[in-house]
Structures are given as structure tokens and as C-alpha cells.
Amino acid sequence: MIDLKGIKKIYANGDIQVAALNGVDLHVGASEFVSIMGPSGSGKSSMMNILGCLDTPTEGEYYLDGTDVAKASGDDLSVIRNRKIGFVFQGFNLLARTTAVENVELPMLYAGIGGKERRARAIAALESVGLGGRIHHRPKELSGGQQQRVAIARALVTKPSIILADEPTGNLDSRSSEEVMAIFQRLHASGNTIIIVTHEPDIAEFTQRIVRFRDGHIEGDEVVQNQRLAQALVLEEGEAK
Amino acid sequence: MNFFESIRVSLRALRANKLRSALTMLGMIIGVAAVIAMVGIGNGATASITSQIQGLGSNLLTISSGQSNSGGVRGGAGSSDALSMTDVSKIPIDTAVKAVSPVTTTNAQVVFGSGNTSTSITATTADYALIKNVTIASGRFITQEDVDSSARVAVLGPTVVTNLMGDANASVIGKVIKINNVPFQVIGVTTATGSTGFMSSDDMITAPISTVQARLIGKKTVRSILVSATSADFMQTAQDEITTALHKAHKIPEGKADDFTVQNQADMLATMTGVTQTLTMLLGGIAGISLLVGGIGIMNIMLVSVTERTREIGIRKAIGAKGMDILLQFLIEAVVLSVLGGGIGIALGYGGSTLAGKALKMSTSISMTSVLVAFCFSAAIGIVFGVFPARKAAAMDPIDALRYE
């Protein structure tokens, strides 16, 4: 699924060169549920950008579904992101003034999927995260947890190879965080590959494997012994907010 | 993403910011409306001046008396009484000159029954009809006998008939009207030419020059002499003959200033249309500058919009938008603004010039060409001024764009 070999990311700042990633090898198999941890400056954000094909490594090889994407150009990366990667961000990153269902339709718009199919799949994706009753709400009219669930629906609607979540619970209270993690666990149970970047140990405990970064390289790679099960306290559709 | 989806995305973005979109369009609207209205009014003015001058008669030369000079004070052209009926007979009718006719005009109050109107009286001879292409709707024009006998007869323009009788088709032949209290018998009505406003040939009474001089003016003034050349080719010859004849008649020695001027209708036409065309270009040019300013306004707003929506661009790119998708989205927004503004501007300009035409009682003409040019120009402005902001948006790095606060 994901194979990283000797990944280096070097930022040139004037004459000073800073290696954010210094020779990283990582393999993530299909249907894994991985969290990437590390203090700030450890290189986990650079890792996230490279894994998400938002950025290319200075050196090294990145095989995603068997193809090397390390040297792809801007527009090719757009296509790869569109087809293979679903993003969930800390700040939700939904389009304001745009309804939930339209936000979820967005990646399919760029994939060139027709209007009717787009709408049907977007509604199905929103229903799968328990927001079937709020498809015409705008981000402002939704709580943080609900916004993040719209973002998750948007990430999974294209049936991507991996779902990448960057601090998905960073802006949420503990109750909403657990809801979101419950959704990730459910998605994982149905066969999705999920990678979460986080600095919160208790969030990482919801996953199956923790990869720890420090100073641009992998410091530890362990299997979570006692995986916590998130309680879906929620809030199924129609229940009052 | 296909083109229609791009258009829908752009339209949605414009609708999301209605006030800003409207204000941005305003620049385009005003620019295009100004161009259309200015060019329309200018074209109308040119057309009306051309038709007025051509309505004066074909191959026409107008002789007017020169400036008066009493005690060193110079009057305007035509202020001296240099021309007389004798001069008329001195101009030879030959291969170059077809007809000669003296003209004196005055204004008078005309009364018929309970109706009355103020109009201009053109005092002339029979050949006037030939020179000025006057056609008669009913009755007859004045004849040489009328002039010789100082007959109190008058030919009315259709507007005068309407003003006096309240109906253009009223039967007036043989009726007696009073011009400044002098009774005249109506002998004919001229055909309507459709000319309106100042010096309309429809709002005028024609009468024998001898009668008018004796009864209405009280002196033997000849304001101008109209000469019709046999063809356009003979205009110069005719002009030379007139000059020679009048030099002799007025006893003006070689080298001394003439006490009359000969105006050539073709020259007048060329001068007048030249002036109005220059004015049209000038007005159109000024309006064009406002169009340019409108375009810069669009670019300005689009640049602001791109910066403001950096995060949106980042999101779109992260989930799969290519550079071209983003470029198209912003370019289409700019083009929609300018084309929509252009369209509204054309409608407003059309309405504006029609209204102005009504208010100023002149015809305006909006040519399809000027509409097309304005429309294409506004679309082009949208593209030209939209490309820069759109490229800026398309070139954004998704990571930086997502991080943008």
C-alpha cells in the first residue's frame, strides 16, 4: 500500500539547509490503522504532507499502490490526491457558505463524476457518519464534531486508498473527539486504511500502531497493546444537538 | 472537471458575494453604457446634421453678404446688405449654373381663425423649389408671376397647417391667413420632409420675395442667394462664375476684400460631419477610458478575492483541483462579471441614448457594430484583467494555502 524508502525533505532557508526528514523508511499495509506521533519539529507535518502528496520529498522513493509518486508534478499530484487520498484536517477546512452535501460532493466534482451520482454518493457518505439529517446545513450551522464528520464524509466519499487525518481531534472537546475516533474505528473495521497524525497519546491509543518521530527520523514503531474502543455516544441522526 | 461545472462553481462564488459582485460590475456597466450612449448620440448627431445639410438642396452654393463695417465696428457674416435683386439677375444661367434664387427670411406671427403660430417666412422666387427640392403636397408653389406682381400668396409647410388648423390634412388651399396682420392667400402645402427642430423645412411659410420685402420687412434686403450647379462636377466652375459676376456688379477691384462669401454645400457637409465625428471619437474615447478603469476595478477585486479565498483554494487543491481548474474558476468569475456588466451596460446605454435623444429631440442610432464591439471588448477586459489574479490563484502551493489564516 504505502512504501517509503530513504525519504529526505530538506528546506533551504538562505544558506542554511534544514532536514525536516532525514532518511525515513516506512511501510503501511492495506487496512492498517496507524497514528504518527511526535513533538513539534519532529518532522511529522512534513511526513504528513509527503504522505498526502501535497509535497514531494527532496530525496527517496514513495510507492503508493505500487507507483512511485515521489517525482510527480503539481497537476499529477492533484489527480493522485483526488483518487487515492482522503484528507481530514484539524481545522475541518470545509468551504464556508457551502452546504454539507456540496462540500462532500467537491472531490467528486474534480474527479469528473456526474451530478446525480455525486449527490447520491455524497448523501450516502453523510448518512454513514450520522449526518443524514443535516445535509443542507452550512458549516456555521454545525457543531465542531459535526463539521469534522462532514470532513470525514468528504474524505471517504471517493473511496480513497488511504484516509489521512492531521490532528483530527485538535479542535474538538473530548466527547466530540471520541465520536470522531469512533467513526474512524468503524471505517477501519470496514477495511479502510487510516493514518492519523496526533500529539495526544490518548488519541493514538484508539489506533492499532503508533509510529513515533523525532528529529526527522522514526524513533519508534510499536503495536498498540490495549487498543481503546471509542464509544459512539452519539447522537444518531435526528437526535437533538 | 468539465467547463460547465467550472461555470457553476464560479457563479456560486459570485452569488455568495452579491454586493461585491454588483459593485464590481458597476464599473463595467458605467463604462459600457457610456461608450454605447456616447457613440449612439454622436452617430445620431452626425446623421441628423448630414440629412439637414443634404436637405438644403443638392449641389448648392450659398452666397451671403459679407460683414458690415460701420465706423470700424465689424459685424458678423451676412450683416451687411451687400446683396440685392440686381445681383440675382447678374448671375448667368449656363452649363454650370442651373438655377438662381434670392432668399430673405423673417419671423412672423401667423393667424388663421382662432389658430395662430409663430414661424419663419422664407421669401424667395419660383426657382427656390427647384434648388431646394421642395415638393408640393397640394396646390402649387409660387411662380414668377406671383413675384412680378407682388402677389399676397403663401405656401405653407405641413407643421404650420397643423399648428393653425389642428390637423395636417385640413383643406387650406384658397383660405386667407394673416401674416403679421397682412392677409395672404394660401396657394399650396409642401410635402412633409420629416425634419424637425431648428430650421425645419416643415415649419415654414414660403412667399414671393417682392411681397415680403414690401409688406413684411419694409426694405429690399436679400439675405442670401442660392445657386444650384448643374452637377457636382460644375460646383467649382459655378463658384468662379458667381465670384466674377459679383465682383463686376459690386465693382470690387482685384485684391480688395469681397463683400460677400460663397459657401459650398459639400464643404459644409464635410466640415460638419468631420466635427461631429471627431466629437464622437472624443466622447467614445473618454467613455473607453472609463471602461478600462472598470476593467482594472475587476482585476483589483479579483486579486482581493484570491487572497481572501486562499484557504478555499488550498482546500480545493488538496482534494484534487488542478491548477487549470482553479484558473478557470477565477477567470470565469472575472469574465462573468465583465460580460454581465457589459450586457447591462449595453441595455442602459441604449436606454440612455434613446432618452437623451427624446429629451434633445434628435435621433440617436445605436449600431449593431458598436454593441458587438462593446460586448467583445468587455469580455476581453474580463479575460485580460482576470488572467493575472487567476494565475496567481492557480499557482498557489496547497500546503501554504491551507496554512493561510
XYZ file of C-alpha atoms in Angstrom:
646
model
C 0.000 0.000 0.000
C 2.455 2.655 1.208
C 6.194 2.157 0.896
C 8.617 4.913 1.801
C 12.314 4.367 1.143
C 15.014 6.774 2.267
C 12.748 9.806 2.304
C 14.538 13.105 2.899
C 12.967 16.521 2.975
C 15.393 19.408 3.063
C 14.271 23.019 3.321
C 16.739 25.618 2.156
C 16.489 28.800 4.160
C 19.039 31.108 2.639
C 22.377 29.364 3.108
C 21.134 27.170 5.921
C 19.699 23.803 4.996
C 17.327 22.153 7.414
C 16.475 18.492 7.067
C 12.902 18.042 8.233
C 13.024 14.379 7.300
C 16.311 12.586 7.291
C 16.051 9.194 5.686
C 12.707 7.719 6.648
C 11.658 4.186 5.734
C 8.060 3.279 6.434
C 5.653 0.625 5.296
C 1.932 0.806 5.882
C -0.114 -2.133 4.691
C -3.694 -2.181 3.496
C -6.374 -1.830 6.197
C -3.922 -0.632 8.826
C -4.898 1.980 11.391
C -1.759 3.940 12.195
C -1.046 7.023 14.243
C 2.029 9.171 13.716
C 3.217 10.920 16.851
C 5.989 13.250 17.739
C 6.739 16.625 19.266
C 6.576 19.708 17.116
C 9.597 19.983 14.847
C 9.932 16.205 14.735
C 9.067 16.111 11.043
C 5.613 14.611 11.396
C 3.974 17.504 9.490
C 6.453 17.127 6.627
C 5.712 13.412 6.710
C 2.016 14.121 6.558
C 2.472 16.468 3.546
C 4.514 13.882 1.687
C 2.188 11.011 2.558
C -0.730 13.171 1.380
C 1.028 14.010 -1.896
C 0.765 17.695 -1.032
C 4.534 17.847 -1.250
C 7.293 15.771 -2.795
C 10.430 14.553 -0.971
C 13.819 16.041 -1.799
C 15.186 12.520 -1.967
C 13.847 8.985 -1.736
C 11.081 6.877 -3.145
C 7.411 6.826 -2.281
C 5.357 3.973 -3.644
C 1.633 4.487 -3.309
C -0.352 1.484 -4.555
C 2.755 0.343 -6.387
C 3.555 3.543 -8.301
C 6.382 5.900 -7.392
C 4.830 9.298 -6.740
C 7.962 10.953 -5.353
C 8.716 12.755 -8.608
C 5.196 13.628 -9.731
C 4.421 17.189 -10.848
C 1.805 19.544 -9.362
C -1.161 18.587 -11.508
C -0.332 14.855 -11.335
C -0.231 15.165 -7.567
C -3.694 16.770 -7.702
C -5.023 13.757 -9.557
C -3.336 11.343 -7.113
C -4.747 13.217 -4.125
C -8.151 13.198 -5.720
C -8.209 9.454 -6.412
C -6.149 7.915 -3.622
C -6.207 10.174 -0.609
C -8.939 11.479 1.646
C -7.946 14.358 3.918
C -9.288 15.237 7.351
C -7.764 18.394 8.809
C -7.563 19.818 12.301
C -9.434 22.953 11.238
C -12.065 20.937 9.292
C -11.365 23.008 6.164
C -14.881 22.967 4.838
C -15.927 25.618 2.349
C -17.939 28.246 4.181
C -21.215 29.350 2.597
C -21.466 25.882 1.083
C -23.820 23.213 2.361
C -22.602 19.939 3.869
C -23.672 17.899 0.885
C -21.976 20.278 -1.557
C -18.784 20.121 0.478
C -18.853 16.353 0.284
C -19.520 16.498 -3.457
C -16.425 18.641 -4.055
C -13.786 15.909 -4.591
C -16.148 14.094 -6.956
C -16.584 17.348 -8.868
C -12.873 17.375 -9.622
C -12.975 13.651 -10.401
C -15.492 14.417 -13.144
C -18.353 12.394 -11.674
C -21.811 13.364 -12.940
C -24.221 15.444 -10.884
C -26.761 12.783 -9.946
C -24.234 10.166 -8.886
C -22.318 12.835 -6.992
C -25.350 13.854 -4.990
C -26.349 10.255 -4.231
C -22.871 9.262 -3.051
C -22.486 12.449 -1.002
C -25.767 11.806 0.794
C -24.769 8.176 1.431
C -21.416 9.307 2.854
C -23.101 11.837 5.153
C -25.546 9.203 6.328
C -22.658 6.880 7.132
C -21.267 9.477 9.566
C -24.685 10.071 11.090
C -25.450 13.399 9.401
C -28.180 12.303 7.008
C -30.494 14.879 8.559
C -28.159 17.808 8.150
C -27.109 17.614 4.540
C -28.262 21.134 3.709
C -26.689 22.789 6.731
C -23.770 25.113 6.236
C -20.585 24.657 8.309
C -21.538 27.630 10.511
C -24.760 25.884 11.473
C -22.972 22.730 12.629
C -21.035 21.954 15.801
C -17.313 21.240 15.622
C -17.841 17.500 15.864
C -20.456 17.633 13.147
C -18.179 19.700 10.904
C -15.406 17.169 11.357
C -17.831 14.392 10.466
C -18.713 16.278 7.247
C -14.983 16.447 6.536
C -14.695 12.695 7.130
C -17.607 12.099 4.758
C -15.787 14.238 2.182
C -12.598 12.213 2.705
C -14.194 8.821 2.279
C -16.677 9.601 -0.479
C -14.139 8.962 -3.254
C -13.241 5.562 -1.725
C -9.575 6.535 -1.394
C -6.689 4.157 -0.765
C -5.831 5.972 2.456
C -7.558 8.411 4.729
C -5.076 10.897 6.187
C -6.118 12.807 9.267
C -3.998 15.665 10.578
C -4.813 16.287 14.260
C -8.458 15.470 13.569
C -9.456 16.000 17.208
C -7.242 19.013 17.852
C -10.149 21.472 17.776
C -12.705 19.243 19.493
C -13.804 18.622 23.059
C -13.228 15.164 24.475
C -16.746 13.976 23.811
C -16.679 15.033 20.131
C -13.140 13.637 19.848
C -14.356 10.257 20.930
C -17.237 10.406 18.472
C -14.827 11.173 15.656
C -12.493 8.377 16.709
C -15.464 6.019 16.864
C -16.184 6.850 13.233
C -12.538 6.196 12.292
C -12.638 2.862 14.096
C -15.806 1.935 12.264
C -14.271 2.947 8.918
C -11.209 0.902 9.764
C -13.379 -2.088 10.633
C -14.926 -1.871 7.186
C -11.498 -2.114 5.555
C -10.199 1.444 5.165
C -6.536 2.336 5.635
C -6.262 5.245 8.043
C -3.264 7.300 9.145
C -3.704 9.847 11.911
C -1.147 12.479 12.871
C -1.556 13.483 16.500
C 0.365 14.563 19.545
C -2.208 13.304 22.024
C -1.278 9.854 23.405
C -4.866 9.006 24.338
C -5.991 9.623 20.769
C -3.184 7.426 19.483
C -4.452 4.645 21.745
C -7.552 4.363 19.577
C -5.334 3.183 16.715
C -3.516 -0.120 16.246
C 0.016 1.055 15.567
C 1.999 4.097 16.678
C 4.935 5.469 14.676
C 6.962 7.966 16.700
C 9.012 10.675 15.017
C 11.882 12.644 16.462
C 14.328 14.984 14.718
C 13.384 13.877 11.248
C 13.562 10.136 11.681
C 11.463 7.322 13.083
C 12.253 6.765 16.730
C 9.817 4.018 17.468
C 7.249 1.843 15.736
C 5.046 -0.179 18.015
C 1.791 -2.063 18.021
C -0.812 -0.715 20.433
C -1.316 -3.411 23.033
C -4.571 -2.310 24.558
C -6.486 -0.517 21.831
C -9.162 1.698 23.306
C -12.588 1.355 21.849
C -14.271 4.667 21.240
C -17.816 4.893 22.457
C -20.174 6.260 19.895
C -22.031 8.304 22.460
C -23.696 9.949 19.630
C -26.163 11.169 18.534
C -27.588 9.188 15.783
C -29.458 11.046 13.157
C -32.378 13.153 14.264
C -31.319 13.323 17.869
C -31.241 16.773 19.364
C -27.943 18.561 19.422
C -13.765 18.983 -14.032
C -15.654 19.981 -17.113
C -16.271 23.530 -18.261
C -19.921 23.725 -17.219
C -19.080 22.622 -13.699
C -16.463 25.385 -13.640
C -19.094 27.903 -14.660
C -21.461 26.676 -11.933
C -18.734 26.881 -9.296
C -17.871 30.423 -10.409
C -21.486 31.560 -10.449
C -21.987 30.179 -6.964
C -18.966 32.107 -5.730
C -20.314 35.310 -7.301
C -23.747 34.752 -5.767
C -22.158 34.182 -2.382
C -20.860 37.745 -2.516
C -23.690 39.596 -4.217
C -22.898 43.126 -3.094
C -19.270 42.909 -4.065
C -20.121 41.349 -7.419
C -22.645 44.096 -8.127
C -20.235 46.858 -7.181
C -17.501 45.334 -9.314
C -19.861 45.107 -12.232
C -20.855 48.739 -11.761
C -17.548 49.891 -13.208
C -18.140 47.824 -16.336
C -21.786 48.861 -16.531
C -20.960 52.552 -16.440
C -18.087 52.173 -18.894
C -20.027 50.210 -21.485
C -23.178 52.289 -21.063
C -21.128 55.446 -21.561
C -19.483 54.111 -24.719
C -22.771 52.952 -26.192
C -24.644 56.139 -25.309
C -21.877 58.479 -26.445
C -21.336 56.731 -29.745
C -25.096 56.461 -30.253
C -25.657 60.151 -29.627
C -22.639 61.039 -31.747
C -23.800 58.891 -34.645
C -27.259 60.354 -34.346
C -25.876 63.872 -34.410
C -23.773 63.090 -37.483
C -26.732 61.535 -39.257
C -29.038 64.407 -38.444
C -26.523 67.045 -39.498
C -25.853 65.193 -42.732
C -29.537 64.906 -43.526
C -30.142 68.550 -42.605
C -27.369 69.741 -44.863
C -28.434 67.456 -47.676
C -31.989 68.674 -47.155
C -30.741 72.140 -48.007
C -30.618 71.106 -51.641
C -28.307 69.329 -53.995
C -25.179 70.905 -55.479
C -25.996 74.009 -53.568
C -23.913 77.155 -53.375
C -24.982 79.780 -50.888
C -23.951 83.409 -51.397
C -24.255 85.538 -48.336
C -23.371 89.153 -47.895
C -20.161 89.955 -46.122
C -19.552 91.652 -42.834
C -20.831 95.145 -42.236
C -18.216 97.706 -41.311
C -19.652 100.827 -39.827
C -17.241 103.202 -38.137
C -14.635 100.482 -37.790
C -17.005 98.087 -35.999
C -17.242 94.831 -37.822
C -20.481 92.866 -37.785
C -20.887 89.146 -38.379
C -21.084 87.492 -41.780
C -24.300 88.431 -43.532
C -24.685 91.596 -41.533
C -24.139 93.921 -44.451
C -26.782 94.485 -47.082
C -24.430 93.944 -49.986
C -26.703 91.597 -51.904
C -29.623 92.843 -53.981
C -32.119 91.622 -56.516
C -29.880 93.036 -59.255
C -27.123 90.588 -58.260
C -29.537 87.728 -58.860
C -30.010 88.763 -62.484
C -26.225 89.200 -62.941
C -25.506 85.524 -62.293
C -25.684 83.805 -65.700
C -27.727 80.665 -66.169
C -25.468 78.433 -68.291
C -23.890 74.984 -68.423
C -22.592 75.345 -64.883
C -25.458 77.176 -63.195
C -28.887 75.572 -63.231
C -30.916 77.993 -61.167
C -30.546 81.069 -59.006
C -32.885 82.188 -56.288
C -32.705 85.017 -53.718
C -33.812 84.330 -50.169
C -34.762 86.570 -47.302
C -36.102 85.182 -44.085
C -38.024 86.726 -41.253
C -40.122 85.502 -38.378
C -43.762 86.350 -38.156
C -46.922 85.668 -36.224
C -49.416 83.844 -38.409
C -53.147 83.826 -37.673
C -55.951 81.808 -39.163
C -59.325 81.975 -37.484
C -58.778 81.079 -33.860
C -55.424 79.398 -34.545
C -52.117 81.169 -34.527
C -48.462 80.247 -34.635
C -45.062 81.829 -34.863
C -42.998 80.604 -37.752
C -40.328 81.613 -40.194
C -41.170 83.182 -43.522
C -38.934 82.328 -46.435
C -39.225 84.979 -49.070
C -37.978 83.793 -52.433
C -38.739 83.143 -56.103
C -40.116 80.238 -58.126
C -36.735 78.583 -58.645
C -36.397 78.010 -54.922
C -38.474 74.842 -55.300
C -36.049 73.552 -57.922
C -32.944 74.389 -55.910
C -34.171 73.075 -52.564
C -36.056 70.084 -53.922
C -39.320 71.369 -52.483
C -42.237 69.151 -53.411
C -45.848 70.188 -53.197
C -48.455 68.024 -51.483
C -51.421 70.044 -52.668
C -51.942 73.268 -54.606
C -48.922 74.871 -56.237
C -45.637 76.624 -55.446
C -45.118 80.374 -56.003
C -44.486 81.365 -59.628
C -42.561 84.094 -61.420
C -45.890 85.932 -61.963
C -46.526 85.937 -58.209
C -43.108 87.547 -57.713
C -43.546 90.025 -60.549
C -46.946 91.113 -59.307
C -46.034 91.023 -55.600
C -48.978 88.717 -55.075
C -50.020 88.112 -51.481
C -49.816 84.328 -51.726
C -48.188 81.800 -49.403
C -47.120 78.184 -49.453
C -47.389 76.511 -46.045
C -45.333 73.766 -44.523
C -47.339 70.858 -43.061
C -46.335 71.750 -39.487
C -47.741 75.249 -39.982
C -51.011 73.741 -41.224
C -51.176 71.537 -38.131
C -50.385 74.440 -35.846
C -53.015 76.667 -37.420
C -55.820 74.198 -38.105
C -55.029 71.469 -35.629
C -54.988 68.940 -38.436
C -52.303 68.393 -41.092
C -54.870 67.221 -43.628
C -57.180 70.227 -43.261
C -58.077 71.804 -46.556
C -56.374 75.213 -46.627
C -55.929 75.965 -50.331
C -57.628 79.263 -51.141
C -58.066 80.228 -47.485
C -56.714 83.558 -46.291
C -54.248 83.681 -43.412
C -52.804 86.746 -41.751
C -49.043 87.101 -41.526
C -48.224 89.969 -39.184
C -51.760 91.194 -39.953
C -51.209 91.178 -43.708
C -53.662 88.857 -45.445
C -52.113 86.176 -47.683
C -53.947 83.591 -49.719
C -52.747 80.017 -49.243
C -51.877 78.517 -52.638
C -50.099 75.309 -51.649
C -48.853 72.986 -48.966
C -45.423 71.374 -49.131
C -44.792 67.692 -48.595
C -43.589 66.771 -45.134
C -39.834 66.135 -45.096
C -39.781 64.881 -41.533
C -37.155 67.364 -40.465
C -37.763 68.817 -37.047
C -36.333 71.400 -34.722
C -34.406 74.479 -35.722
C -34.803 75.499 -39.371
C -37.292 72.764 -40.102
C -38.472 72.897 -43.686
C -41.865 71.675 -42.468
C -42.399 74.574 -40.082
C -42.098 77.425 -42.546
C -44.082 79.573 -44.934
C -42.793 80.396 -48.397
C -43.923 83.615 -50.070
C -42.811 85.771 -53.050
C -39.763 87.837 -52.115
C -41.205 91.043 -53.584
C -44.339 90.776 -51.442
C -42.418 90.048 -48.243
C -39.938 92.886 -48.847
C -42.744 95.357 -49.390
C -45.310 94.176 -46.850
C -43.419 92.485 -44.018
C -39.828 93.728 -43.888
C -40.135 97.125 -45.454
C -36.771 97.129 -47.191
C -35.284 95.498 -50.241
C -32.973 93.147 -48.371
C -31.657 89.950 -49.919
C -30.194 87.846 -47.110
C -28.642 85.255 -49.376
C -28.686 83.950 -52.910
C -28.980 80.247 -53.534
C -27.380 78.826 -56.648
C -27.770 75.314 -57.870
C -24.952 73.947 -60.002
C -25.904 71.608 -62.811
C -23.865 68.819 -61.258
C -21.302 68.220 -58.552
C -18.535 68.497 -61.198
C -19.585 72.046 -62.037
C -19.585 73.311 -58.453
C -16.193 74.973 -58.813
C -16.968 76.485 -62.210
C -20.236 77.866 -60.885
C -18.469 79.266 -57.852
C -15.895 81.006 -60.067
C -18.602 82.452 -62.317
C -20.506 83.804 -59.323
C -17.399 85.428 -57.911
C -16.559 87.061 -61.249
C -20.120 88.283 -61.801
C -20.436 89.757 -58.325
C -17.002 91.387 -58.455
C -18.178 93.163 -61.570
C -21.584 94.028 -60.144
C -20.169 95.302 -56.851
C -17.244 96.981 -58.574
C -14.655 95.319 -56.352
C -11.156 95.783 -57.738
C -8.600 92.968 -57.860
C -7.018 92.345 -54.478
C -9.696 94.034 -52.367
C -11.776 92.097 -49.904
C -15.085 90.705 -51.121
C -18.265 91.977 -49.566
C -19.866 88.545 -49.998
C -18.982 84.906 -49.388
C -19.841 81.806 -51.386
C -20.358 78.647 -49.400
C -20.162 75.260 -50.917
C -22.610 72.719 -49.518
C -20.204 69.805 -49.957
C -17.546 71.654 -47.956
C -20.059 72.431 -45.258
C -21.148 68.805 -45.086
C -17.574 67.581 -44.882
C -16.718 70.107 -42.181
C -19.794 69.407 -40.094
C -19.554 65.625 -40.283
C -15.846 65.924 -39.588
C -16.605 67.914 -36.448
C -19.268 65.554 -35.173
C -17.157 62.516 -35.932
C -14.278 63.987 -34.009
C -16.652 64.698 -31.141
C -17.965 61.146 -31.277
C -14.442 59.760 -31.174
C -13.587 62.053 -28.309
C -16.645 61.100 -26.275
C -16.208 57.428 -27.143
C -12.563 57.659 -26.162
C -13.352 59.173 -22.780
C -16.004 56.520 -22.246
C -13.465 53.899 -23.333
C -11.118 55.059 -20.605
C -13.855 54.532 -18.040
C -14.242 51.029 -19.474
C -10.551 50.460 -18.870
C -10.908 51.735 -15.316
C -13.809 49.336 -14.873
C -11.534 46.521 -16.020
C -8.866 47.489 -13.537
C -11.590 47.520 -10.879
C -12.380 43.937 -11.747
C -8.733 42.970 -11.519
C -8.433 44.701 -8.173
C -11.441 42.914 -6.715
C -10.340 39.579 -8.149
C -6.912 39.999 -6.557
C -8.535 40.751 -3.213
C -10.840 37.820 -3.702
C -7.956 35.452 -4.474
C -6.110 36.499 -1.313
C -9.249 36.301 0.767
C -10.041 32.850 -0.535
C -6.534 31.458 -0.213
C -7.770 28.820 2.196
C -10.582 27.806 -0.131
C -8.043 27.445 -2.937
C -5.914 25.294 -0.618
C -8.863 23.054 0.233
C -9.827 22.682 -3.406
C -6.282 21.822 -4.404
C -5.855 19.388 -1.521
C -8.872 17.402 -2.576
C -7.894 17.244 -6.205
C -8.338 20.531 -8.088
C -5.676 21.024 -10.747
C -4.106 24.375 -11.496
C -6.317 24.669 -14.567
C -9.483 24.075 -12.523
C -8.607 26.932 -10.189
C -7.502 29.163 -13.064
C -10.758 28.581 -14.902
C -12.829 29.192 -11.799
C -11.343 32.622 -11.200
C -11.098 33.538 -14.855
C -14.737 32.661 -15.402
C -15.679 34.770 -12.396
C -13.896 37.757 -13.938
C -15.383 37.167 -17.379
C -18.887 36.680 -15.994
C -18.569 39.951 -14.076
C -17.364 41.864 -17.109
C -19.739 40.292 -19.630
C -22.733 40.640 -17.342
C -21.682 44.214 -16.629
C -21.210 44.751 -20.364
C -24.665 43.359 -21.128
C -26.364 45.536 -18.540
C -24.256 48.453 -19.756
C -25.419 47.944 -23.338
C -29.052 47.919 -22.213
C -28.517 51.016 -20.070
C -26.548 52.789 -22.802
C -29.274 52.012 -25.299
C -31.957 53.289 -22.951
C -29.847 56.298 -22.012
C -29.160 57.395 -25.555
C -32.796 56.881 -26.546
C -33.880 59.010 -23.595
C -31.267 61.634 -24.387
C -32.441 61.591 -27.992
C -36.031 62.146 -26.864
C -35.027 64.909 -24.468
C -32.859 66.708 -27.034
C -35.310 65.980 -29.861
C -32.663 64.363 -32.001
C -32.367 60.938 -33.462
C -29.808 58.583 -31.980
C -28.568 55.483 -33.682
C -27.013 52.513 -31.913
C -25.286 50.407 -34.488
C -25.033 46.645 -34.079
C -21.299 47.125 -34.557
C -20.911 49.341 -31.539
C -22.939 46.900 -29.430
C -20.821 43.983 -30.642
C -17.596 45.878 -30.142
C -18.588 46.937 -26.623
C -19.599 43.377 -25.757
C -16.444 41.755 -27.123
C -14.377 44.486 -25.521
C -15.902 43.876 -22.115
C -15.367 40.114 -22.469
C -11.775 40.793 -23.494
C -11.298 43.056 -20.482
C -12.604 40.271 -18.258
C -10.068 37.857 -19.724
C -7.142 40.266 -19.757
C -7.695 41.594 -16.253
C -8.855 38.226 -14.936
C -5.854 36.220 -16.071
C -3.393 37.747 -13.646
C -5.402 37.086 -10.459
C -6.478 33.672 -11.766
C -2.896 32.634 -12.474
C -1.920 33.798 -9.028
C -4.636 31.587 -7.575
C -3.716 28.604 -9.743
C -0.042 28.805 -8.840
C -0.668 28.634 -5.093
C 1.001 25.886 -3.161
C -1.677 23.821 -1.402
C 0.358 23.497 1.814
C 0.890 27.243 2.168
C -2.674 27.932 1.111
C -4.081 25.553 3.730
C -1.955 27.109 6.428
C -3.053 30.640 5.458
C -5.072 32.375 8.160
